[in-house]
Coordinates of C-alpha atoms in Angstrom, one line a residue:
M271 CA 0.0 0.0 0.0
A272 CA 2.8 2.4 0.9
A273 CA 4.7 1.4 -2.2
Q274 CA 1.7 2.2 -4.3
A275 CA 1.3 5.6 -2.7
L276 CA 5.0 6.3 -3.2
E277 CA 4.7 5.3 -6.9
I278 CA 1.6 7.5 -7.3
A279 CA 3.5 10.4 -5.7
R280 CA 6.4 9.9 -8.0
R281 CA 4.2 9.9 -11.1
A282 CA 2.4 13.0 -9.8
E283 CA 5.8 14.7 -9.3
K284 CA 6.8 13.8 -12.8
D285 CA 3.5 15.1 -14.3
A286 CA 3.9 18.3 -12.3
M287 CA 7.5 18.8 -13.6
K288 CA 6.1 18.3 -17.2
A289 CA 3.4 20.8 -16.5
L290 CA 5.9 23.3 -15.1
K291 CA 8.0 23.0 -18.2
V292 CA 5.0 23.7 -20.4
V293 CA 4.2 26.7 -18.3
E294 CA 7.7 28.0 -18.6
E295 CA 7.8 27.5 -22.4
A296 CA 4.4 29.3 -22.7
T297 CA 5.8 32.2 -20.6
V298 CA 8.8 32.5 -22.8
H299 CA 6.6 32.4 -25.9
R300 CA 4.3 35.1 -24.5
E301 CA 7.3 37.3 -23.7
I302 CA 8.6 36.9 -27.2
M303 CA 5.2 37.8 -28.6
V304 CA 4.9 40.8 -26.3
G305 CA 8.4 41.9 -27.6
R306 CA 7.3 41.5 -31.2
F307 CA 4.1 43.5 -30.7
D308 CA 6.2 46.2 -28.9
V309 CA 8.4 46.4 -32.0
V310 CA 5.4 46.6 -34.3
D311 CA 3.8 49.2 -32.1
L312 CA 7.0 51.3 -32.3
R313 CA 7.1 50.9 -36.0
L314 CA 3.5 52.0 -36.3
D315 CA 4.2 55.0 -34.1
R316 CA 7.1 56.0 -36.4
V317 CA 4.9 55.5 -39.5
E318 CA 2.2 57.6 -37.9
S319 CA 4.7 60.4 -37.2
Q320 CA 5.9 60.3 -40.8
L321 CA 2.3 60.4 -42.0
T322 CA 1.6 63.5 -39.8
V323 CA 4.7 65.3 -41.2
H324 CA 3.6 64.5 -44.7
K325 CA 0.1 65.7 -44.1
R326 CA 1.5 69.0 -42.7
L327 CA 3.7 69.4 -45.6
L328 CA 0.8 68.8 -48.0
E329 CA -1.3 71.4 -46.1
A330 CA 1.6 73.9 -46.3
L331 CA 2.0 73.2 -50.0
R332 CA -1.7 73.7 -50.6
E333 CA -1.6 77.0 -48.8
T334 CA 1.4 78.1 -50.8
Q335 CA -0.3 77.1 -54.0
V336 CA -3.3 79.2 -53.1
K337 CA -1.2 82.2 -52.1
Q338 CA 1.0 82.0 -55.2
G339 CA -1.8 81.1 -57.5
K340 CA 0.2 78.5 -59.4
K341 CA 0.8 74.8 -59.2
I342 CA 3.6 73.2 -57.2
E343 CA 3.7 69.9 -58.8
D344 CA 7.2 68.9 -57.7
G345 CA 6.2 69.4 -54.0
F346 CA 3.1 67.4 -54.4
S347 CA 4.9 64.6 -56.2
M348 CA 7.5 64.4 -53.3
V349 CA 4.6 64.2 -50.8
A350 CA 2.9 61.5 -52.9
V351 CA 6.2 59.5 -53.0
G352 CA 6.5 59.8 -49.2
M353 CA 2.9 58.8 -48.6
S354 CA 3.3 55.8 -50.9
Q355 CA 6.4 54.7 -48.9
I356 CA 4.4 55.1 -45.7
A357 CA 1.7 52.9 -47.2
A358 CA 4.3 50.3 -48.1
Q359 CA 5.6 50.4 -44.6
I360 CA 2.1 49.9 -43.2
A361 CA 1.5 47.0 -45.6
N362 CA 4.8 45.4 -44.4
V363 CA 3.8 45.8 -40.7
E364 CA 0.4 44.2 -41.5
H365 CA 2.1 41.4 -43.3
E366 CA 4.4 40.8 -40.3
I367 CA 1.4 40.7 -38.0
R368 CA -0.3 38.2 -40.2
E369 CA 2.9 36.1 -40.2
D370 CA 3.2 36.3 -36.4
K371 CA -0.5 35.2 -36.1
G372 CA 0.2 32.3 -38.4
K373 CA 3.2 31.2 -36.4
D374 CA 1.1 31.3 -33.2
K375 CA -1.4 28.9 -34.8
A376 CA 1.3 26.5 -35.9

């Protein structure tokens, strides 16, 4: 009877150690994901700042165009290029997020 109880206790300890390992691995995985999302968040903040700057530049160019009464095509094309680069960066971040979600499911 005592031998059976000892064997049950050993199995329970072994199962508890396995469970602890799984918890530790899950904690590490969670910390990695938090780190990834922090990086994505920082990148999105940077993109948002760039977008704000380009919007202000566009507004200033429009005001200048109205004041001068002529087109400023070069300025608008520079802003358009900058905004398309920002759109590409946003698309890259969205792609990375989808990849990270895919890795989580795997």
